[in-house]
PDB file of C-alpha atoms in Angstrom:
ATOM      1  CA  UNK W   1     -17.674   5.085  -6.636  1.00  0.00           C
ATOM      2  CA  UNK W   2     -16.206   5.460 -10.108  1.00  0.00           C
ATOM      3  CA  UNK W   3     -17.143   9.142 -10.286  1.00  0.00           C
ATOM      4  CA  UNK W   4     -14.995   9.791  -7.228  1.00  0.00           C
ATOM      5  CA  UNK W   5     -12.076   8.138  -8.999  1.00  0.00           C
ATOM      6  CA  UNK W   6     -12.467  10.641 -11.833  1.00  0.00           C
ATOM      7  CA  UNK W   7     -12.613  13.557  -9.410  1.00  0.00           C
ATOM      8  CA  UNK W   8      -9.674  12.343  -7.304  1.00  0.00           C
ATOM      9  CA  UNK W   9      -6.787  11.122  -9.504  1.00  0.00           C
ATOM     10  CA  UNK W  10      -4.207   8.611  -8.343  1.00  0.00           C
ATOM     11  CA  UNK W  11      -0.894  10.257  -7.419  1.00  0.00           C
ATOM     12  CA  UNK W  12       2.306   9.579  -5.521  1.00  0.00           C
ATOM     13  CA  UNK W  13       2.248   9.913  -1.742  1.00  0.00           C
ATOM     14  CA  UNK W  14       5.371  10.911   0.183  1.00  0.00           C
ATOM     15  CA  UNK W  15       5.524  11.554   3.932  1.00  0.00           C
ATOM     16  CA  UNK W  16       1.746  11.641   4.007  1.00  0.00           C
ATOM     17  CA  UNK W  17       1.464  14.303   1.295  1.00  0.00           C
ATOM     18  CA  UNK W  18      -0.073  13.817  -2.145  1.00  0.00           C
ATOM     19  CA  UNK W  19       2.239  14.815  -4.982  1.00  0.00           C
ATOM     20  CA  UNK W  20       0.136  16.367  -7.708  1.00  0.00           C
ATOM     21  CA  UNK W  21       1.646  17.132 -11.105  1.00  0.00           C
ATOM     22  CA  UNK W  22       1.038  19.308 -14.201  1.00  0.00           C
ATOM     23  CA  UNK W  23      -1.885  18.407 -16.520  1.00  0.00           C
ATOM     24  CA  UNK W  24       0.642  16.994 -19.004  1.00  0.00           C
ATOM     25  CA  UNK W  25       1.373  14.234 -16.483  1.00  0.00           C
ATOM     26  CA  UNK W  26      -2.302  13.238 -16.129  1.00  0.00           C
ATOM     27  CA  UNK W  27      -3.051   9.845 -17.697  1.00  0.00           C
ATOM     28  CA  UNK W  28      -6.206   7.757 -18.044  1.00  0.00           C
ATOM     29  CA  UNK W  29      -6.429   4.601 -15.915  1.00  0.00           C
ATOM     30  CA  UNK W  30      -8.019   1.375 -17.168  1.00  0.00           C
ATOM     31  CA  UNK W  31      -9.871  -1.437 -15.435  1.00  0.00           C
ATOM     32  CA  UNK W  32      -9.368  -5.142 -16.162  1.00  0.00           C
ATOM     33  CA  UNK W  33     -11.728  -4.884 -19.167  1.00  0.00           C
ATOM     34  CA  UNK W  34      -9.609  -2.071 -20.640  1.00  0.00           C
ATOM     35  CA  UNK W  35     -12.308   0.502 -19.909  1.00  0.00           C
ATOM     36  CA  UNK W  36     -11.390   3.998 -18.711  1.00  0.00           C
ATOM     37  CA  UNK W  37     -12.137   4.398 -15.020  1.00  0.00           C
ATOM     38  CA  UNK W  38     -10.270   7.479 -13.871  1.00  0.00           C
ATOM     39  CA  UNK W  39      -6.922   9.214 -14.029  1.00  0.00           C
ATOM     40  CA  UNK W  40      -3.519   9.246 -12.398  1.00  0.00           C
ATOM     41  CA  UNK W  41      -0.726  11.764 -12.161  1.00  0.00           C
ATOM     42  CA  UNK W  42       2.613  10.248 -13.069  1.00  0.00           C
ATOM     43  CA  UNK W  43       5.268  11.790 -10.853  1.00  0.00           C
ATOM     44  CA  UNK W  44       7.543  14.484 -12.285  1.00  0.00           C
ATOM     45  CA  UNK W  45      11.328  13.916 -12.387  1.00  0.00           C
ATOM     46  CA  UNK W  46      11.697  16.186  -9.346  1.00  0.00           C
ATOM     47  CA  UNK W  47       9.094  14.185  -7.439  1.00  0.00           C
ATOM     48  CA  UNK W  48      10.747  10.910  -8.414  1.00  0.00           C
ATOM     49  CA  UNK W  49      14.043  12.277  -7.120  1.00  0.00           C
ATOM     50  CA  UNK W  50      12.418  13.269  -3.818  1.00  0.00           C
ATOM     51  CA  UNK W  51      11.020   9.766  -3.398  1.00  0.00           C
ATOM     52  CA  UNK W  52      14.387   8.206  -4.260  1.00  0.00           C
ATOM     53  CA  UNK W  53      16.086  10.355  -1.648  1.00  0.00           C
ATOM     54  CA  UNK W  54      13.466   9.326   0.894  1.00  0.00           C
ATOM     55  CA  UNK W  55      13.937   5.621   0.115  1.00  0.00           C
ATOM     56  CA  UNK W  56      17.715   5.957   0.371  1.00  0.00           C
ATOM     57  CA  UNK W  57      17.841   7.985   3.578  1.00  0.00           C
ATOM     58  CA  UNK W  58      14.763   7.027   5.606  1.00  0.00           C
ATOM     59  CA  UNK W  59      15.493   5.176   8.837  1.00  0.00           C
ATOM     60  CA  UNK W  60      12.572   3.490  10.526  1.00  0.00           C
ATOM     61  CA  UNK W  61      12.006   4.838  14.046  1.00  0.00           C
ATOM     62  CA  UNK W  62      10.208   1.636  15.034  1.00  0.00           C
ATOM     63  CA  UNK W  63      10.969  -1.964  15.861  1.00  0.00           C
ATOM     64  CA  UNK W  64       7.540  -2.994  17.120  1.00  0.00           C
ATOM     65  CA  UNK W  65       4.229  -1.253  16.372  1.00  0.00           C
ATOM     66  CA  UNK W  66       2.087  -4.374  16.342  1.00  0.00           C
ATOM     67  CA  UNK W  67      -0.705  -2.975  18.565  1.00  0.00           C
ATOM     68  CA  UNK W  68      -1.230   0.078  16.338  1.00  0.00           C
ATOM     69  CA  UNK W  69      -1.148  -1.853  13.070  1.00  0.00           C
ATOM     70  CA  UNK W  70      -3.482  -4.509  14.406  1.00  0.00           C
ATOM     71  CA  UNK W  71      -6.002  -1.861  15.325  1.00  0.00           C
ATOM     72  CA  UNK W  72      -5.698  -0.566  11.767  1.00  0.00           C
ATOM     73  CA  UNK W  73      -6.087  -4.101  10.452  1.00  0.00           C
ATOM     74  CA  UNK W  74      -9.360  -4.516  12.335  1.00  0.00           C
ATOM     75  CA  UNK W  75     -10.657  -1.259  10.871  1.00  0.00           C
ATOM     76  CA  UNK W  76      -9.896  -2.524   7.362  1.00  0.00           C
ATOM     77  CA  UNK W  77     -11.607  -5.850   8.040  1.00  0.00           C
ATOM     78  CA  UNK W  78     -14.663  -4.314   9.650  1.00  0.00           C
ATOM     79  CA  UNK W  79     -15.695  -0.724   8.961  1.00  0.00           C
ATOM     80  CA  UNK W  80     -13.714  -0.465   5.693  1.00  0.00           C
ATOM     81  CA  UNK W  81     -14.364  -3.977   4.339  1.00  0.00           C
ATOM     82  CA  UNK W  82     -17.101  -2.792   1.984  1.00  0.00           C
ATOM     83  CA  UNK W  83     -14.796  -0.061   0.675  1.00  0.00           C
ATOM     84  CA  UNK W  84     -12.093  -2.617  -0.172  1.00  0.00           C
ATOM     85  CA  UNK W  85     -14.512  -5.080  -1.739  1.00  0.00           C
ATOM     86  CA  UNK W  86     -16.338  -2.445  -3.806  1.00  0.00           C
ATOM     87  CA  UNK W  87     -13.188  -0.811  -5.133  1.00  0.00           C
ATOM     88  CA  UNK W  88     -11.642  -4.101  -6.182  1.00  0.00           C
ATOM     89  CA  UNK W  89     -14.877  -5.184  -7.839  1.00  0.00           C
ATOM     90  CA  UNK W  90     -15.092  -1.972  -9.864  1.00  0.00           C
ATOM     91  CA  UNK W  91     -11.429  -2.031 -10.860  1.00  0.00           C
ATOM     92  CA  UNK W  92     -10.771  -5.721 -11.457  1.00  0.00           C
ATOM     93  CA  UNK W  93     -14.363  -6.906 -12.085  1.00  0.00           C
ATOM     94  CA  UNK W  94     -13.812  -9.404  -9.288  1.00  0.00           C
ATOM     95  CA  UNK W  95     -17.140 -10.478  -7.837  1.00  0.00           C
ATOM     96  CA  UNK W  96     -16.093 -12.522  -4.784  1.00  0.00           C
ATOM     97  CA  UNK W  97     -14.395  -9.918  -2.638  1.00  0.00           C
ATOM     98  CA  UNK W  98     -16.403 -11.057   0.385  1.00  0.00           C
ATOM     99  CA  UNK W  99     -14.674 -14.439   0.330  1.00  0.00           C
ATOM    100  CA  UNK W 100     -11.326 -12.703   0.006  1.00  0.00           C
ATOM    101  CA  UNK W 101     -11.988 -10.671   3.156  1.00  0.00           C
ATOM    102  CA  UNK W 102     -13.102 -13.831   4.966  1.00  0.00           C
ATOM    103  CA  UNK W 103      -9.890 -15.568   3.888  1.00  0.00           C
ATOM    104  CA  UNK W 104      -7.887 -12.563   5.080  1.00  0.00           C
ATOM    105  CA  UNK W 105      -9.460 -12.795   8.535  1.00  0.00           C
ATOM    106  CA  UNK W 106      -8.482 -16.471   8.807  1.00  0.00           C
ATOM    107  CA  UNK W 107      -5.004 -16.107   7.306  1.00  0.00           C
ATOM    108  CA  UNK W 108      -4.165 -13.016   9.350  1.00  0.00           C
ATOM    109  CA  UNK W 109      -4.740 -14.946  12.559  1.00  0.00           C
ATOM    110  CA  UNK W 110      -1.962 -17.335  11.576  1.00  0.00           C
ATOM    111  CA  UNK W 111       0.331 -14.667  10.146  1.00  0.00           C
ATOM    112  CA  UNK W 112       0.102 -12.500  13.266  1.00  0.00           C
ATOM    113  CA  UNK W 113       1.349 -15.472  15.282  1.00  0.00           C
ATOM    114  CA  UNK W 114       4.221 -15.970  12.842  1.00  0.00           C
ATOM    115  CA  UNK W 115       5.179 -12.307  13.203  1.00  0.00           C
ATOM    116  CA  UNK W 116       4.972 -12.605  16.992  1.00  0.00           C
ATOM    117  CA  UNK W 117       7.338 -15.594  16.866  1.00  0.00           C
ATOM    118  CA  UNK W 118       9.717 -13.725  14.553  1.00  0.00           C
ATOM    119  CA  UNK W 119       9.859 -10.699  16.852  1.00  0.00           C
ATOM    120  CA  UNK W 120      10.345 -12.977  19.869  1.00  0.00           C
ATOM    121  CA  UNK W 121      13.294 -14.626  18.134  1.00  0.00           C
ATOM    122  CA  UNK W 122      14.803 -11.208  17.412  1.00  0.00           C
ATOM    123  CA  UNK W 123      14.469 -10.217  21.066  1.00  0.00           C
ATOM    124  CA  UNK W 124      16.284 -13.455  21.980  1.00  0.00           C
ATOM    125  CA  UNK W 125      19.116 -12.786  19.543  1.00  0.00           C
ATOM    126  CA  UNK W 126      18.272 -15.600  17.155  1.00  0.00           C
ATOM    127  CA  UNK W 127      17.580 -13.425  14.104  1.00  0.00           C
ATOM    128  CA  UNK W 128      18.053  -9.836  12.971  1.00  0.00           C
ATOM    129  CA  UNK W 129      15.158  -8.205  11.115  1.00  0.00           C
ATOM    130  CA  UNK W 130      16.305  -5.840   8.382  1.00  0.00           C
ATOM    131  CA  UNK W 131      14.295  -2.644   8.543  1.00  0.00           C
ATOM    132  CA  UNK W 132      15.329  -1.248   5.198  1.00  0.00           C
ATOM    133  CA  UNK W 133      12.380  -0.160   3.013  1.00  0.00           C
ATOM    134  CA  UNK W 134      10.733  -2.950   1.033  1.00  0.00           C
ATOM    135  CA  UNK W 135       8.801  -2.740  -2.231  1.00  0.00           C
ATOM    136  CA  UNK W 136       5.208  -3.905  -2.521  1.00  0.00           C
ATOM    137  CA  UNK W 137       4.268  -4.632  -6.120  1.00  0.00           C
ATOM    138  CA  UNK W 138       0.504  -5.166  -6.065  1.00  0.00           C
ATOM    139  CA  UNK W 139      -1.222  -7.972  -7.916  1.00  0.00           C
ATOM    140  CA  UNK W 140      -4.578  -7.279  -9.532  1.00  0.00           C
ATOM    141  CA  UNK W 141      -6.783 -10.053  -8.233  1.00  0.00           C
ATOM    142  CA  UNK W 142      -5.641 -10.515  -4.629  1.00  0.00           C
ATOM    143  CA  UNK W 143      -4.613  -6.993  -3.648  1.00  0.00           C
ATOM    144  CA  UNK W 144      -6.639  -6.929  -0.446  1.00  0.00           C
ATOM    145  CA  UNK W 145      -5.644 -10.432   0.667  1.00  0.00           C
ATOM    146  CA  UNK W 146      -1.945 -10.508  -0.234  1.00  0.00           C
ATOM    147  CA  UNK W 147      -0.665  -6.973  -0.634  1.00  0.00           C
ATOM    148  CA  UNK W 148      -2.548  -5.031   2.021  1.00  0.00           C
ATOM    149  CA  UNK W 149      -2.259  -7.510   4.865  1.00  0.00           C
ATOM    150  CA  UNK W 150       0.452 -10.090   4.179  1.00  0.00           C
ATOM    151  CA  UNK W 151       2.986  -7.802   2.515  1.00  0.00           C
ATOM    152  CA  UNK W 152       2.250  -4.371   3.973  1.00  0.00           C
ATOM    153  CA  UNK W 153       0.568  -4.580   7.382  1.00  0.00           C
ATOM    154  CA  UNK W 154       2.783  -7.470   8.555  1.00  0.00           C
ATOM    155  CA  UNK W 155       5.921  -5.593   7.472  1.00  0.00           C
ATOM    156  CA  UNK W 156       4.898  -2.247   8.925  1.00  0.00           C
ATOM    157  CA  UNK W 157       4.071  -3.728  12.311  1.00  0.00           C
ATOM    158  CA  UNK W 158       7.699  -4.828  12.726  1.00  0.00           C
ATOM    159  CA  UNK W 159       8.959  -1.380  11.746  1.00  0.00           C
ATOM    160  CA  UNK W 160       9.718  -2.100   8.087  1.00  0.00           C
ATOM    161  CA  UNK W 161       8.931   0.868   5.768  1.00  0.00           C
ATOM    162  CA  UNK W 162       6.928  -0.015   2.648  1.00  0.00           C
ATOM    163  CA  UNK W 163       7.072   1.440  -0.860  1.00  0.00           C
ATOM    164  CA  UNK W 164       3.868   0.607  -2.749  1.00  0.00           C
ATOM    165  CA  UNK W 165       4.385   0.625  -6.518  1.00  0.00           C
ATOM    166  CA  UNK W 166       1.688   1.822  -8.904  1.00  0.00           C
ATOM    167  CA  UNK W 167       1.039   0.567 -12.414  1.00  0.00           C
ATOM    168  CA  UNK W 168      -0.754   1.542 -15.615  1.00  0.00           C
ATOM    169  CA  UNK W 169      -3.950  -0.544 -15.247  1.00  0.00           C
ATOM    170  CA  UNK W 170      -6.203  -1.802 -12.395  1.00  0.00           C
ATOM    171  CA  UNK W 171      -4.375   0.714 -10.227  1.00  0.00           C
ATOM    172  CA  UNK W 172      -7.349   2.456  -8.683  1.00  0.00           C
ATOM    173  CA  UNK W 173      -8.215  -0.004  -5.921  1.00  0.00           C
ATOM    174  CA  UNK W 174      -4.642  -0.536  -4.705  1.00  0.00           C
ATOM    175  CA  UNK W 175      -4.066   3.215  -4.599  1.00  0.00           C
ATOM    176  CA  UNK W 176      -7.269   3.704  -2.579  1.00  0.00           C
ATOM    177  CA  UNK W 177      -6.208   1.269   0.120  1.00  0.00           C
ATOM    178  CA  UNK W 178      -2.733   2.832   0.257  1.00  0.00           C
ATOM    179  CA  UNK W 179      -4.304   6.285   0.566  1.00  0.00           C
ATOM    180  CA  UNK W 180      -6.568   5.075   3.391  1.00  0.00           C
ATOM    181  CA  UNK W 181      -3.685   3.309   5.126  1.00  0.00           C
ATOM    182  CA  UNK W 182      -1.711   6.563   5.202  1.00  0.00           C
ATOM    183  CA  UNK W 183      -4.627   8.270   6.970  1.00  0.00           C
ATOM    184  CA  UNK W 184      -5.037   5.415   9.448  1.00  0.00           C
ATOM    185  CA  UNK W 185      -1.307   5.532  10.225  1.00  0.00           C
ATOM    186  CA  UNK W 186      -1.660   9.224  11.011  1.00  0.00           C
ATOM    187  CA  UNK W 187      -4.577   8.478  13.364  1.00  0.00           C
ATOM    188  CA  UNK W 188      -2.296   6.095  15.244  1.00  0.00           C
ATOM    189  CA  UNK W 189       0.474   8.733  15.336  1.00  0.00           C
ATOM    190  CA  UNK W 190       2.736   6.582  13.154  1.00  0.00           C
ATOM    191  CA  UNK W 191       5.231   8.498  11.025  1.00  0.00           C
ATOM    192  CA  UNK W 192       3.625   8.663   7.540  1.00  0.00           C
ATOM    193  CA  UNK W 193       7.112   8.322   6.068  1.00  0.00           C
ATOM    194  CA  UNK W 194       6.707   4.613   6.774  1.00  0.00           C
ATOM    195  CA  UNK W 195       4.478   4.275   3.690  1.00  0.00           C
ATOM    196  CA  UNK W 196       5.257   5.701   0.244  1.00  0.00           C
ATOM    197  CA  UNK W 197       3.161   5.298  -2.888  1.00  0.00           C
ATOM    198  CA  UNK W 198       4.942   5.653  -6.243  1.00  0.00           C
ATOM    199  CA  UNK W 199       2.815   6.604  -9.254  1.00  0.00           C
ATOM    200  CA  UNK W 200       5.196   6.771 -12.174  1.00  0.00           C
ATOM    201  CA  UNK W 201       6.137   5.610 -15.631  1.00  0.00           C
ATOM    202  CA  UNK W 202       7.546   2.076 -15.833  1.00  0.00           C
ATOM    203  CA  UNK W 203      11.121   3.346 -16.126  1.00  0.00           C
ATOM    204  CA  UNK W 204      10.665   5.427 -12.957  1.00  0.00           C
ATOM    205  CA  UNK W 205       9.353   2.351 -11.139  1.00  0.00           C
ATOM    206  CA  UNK W 206      12.378   0.354 -12.287  1.00  0.00           C
ATOM    207  CA  UNK W 207      14.750   3.055 -11.070  1.00  0.00           C
ATOM    208  CA  UNK W 208      13.125   3.195  -7.640  1.00  0.00           C
ATOM    209  CA  UNK W 209      13.406  -0.593  -7.270  1.00  0.00           C
ATOM    210  CA  UNK W 210      17.118  -0.556  -8.148  1.00  0.00           C
ATOM    211  CA  UNK W 211      17.931   1.675  -5.197  1.00  0.00           C
ATOM    212  CA  UNK W 212      19.967  -0.147  -2.544  1.00  0.00           C
TER     213      UNK W 212
END
């Protein structure tokens, strides 16, 4: 609920750890109606540097973790579906989150098959999958449908590390699914370094995206 968002500010997540910051770095978050709905800690320069170093040096230890990520996917679509729908509704004032979850279930069936075909082609030497970290810049109105599943889960299951980028408004719901995903990765014994969440000023976000 919204009260929890006030008690638990958004922050950067690196290697499974939350990076809290001084009170001077605590900023109010806004929903889609420009109403205050919580807070977030913008990362300090030292924390930004640590995340940059991680992005530059991290080497994925995986090429195929489809079974683990698909178990996580089912948890999101079943036991955590209400959590996703409720958070997005509160943050974006989107009222049809149920349909979005239903669309995710249908689309994911197709996209899993596409990923299976891609991995099969790699095993047969037809393609090479780059496993450098990718950036996930969340949209406001289809975060659950596009960003969680299509961009993040599908990438992670082929061993591609993901860097989820925060923003200044409607950030609460995307942070909450990233936070939950980190915990579900840990339950599956997946290295939490595979998922990083960057909560920072716009210039810090731009710097992190310029890293090769």
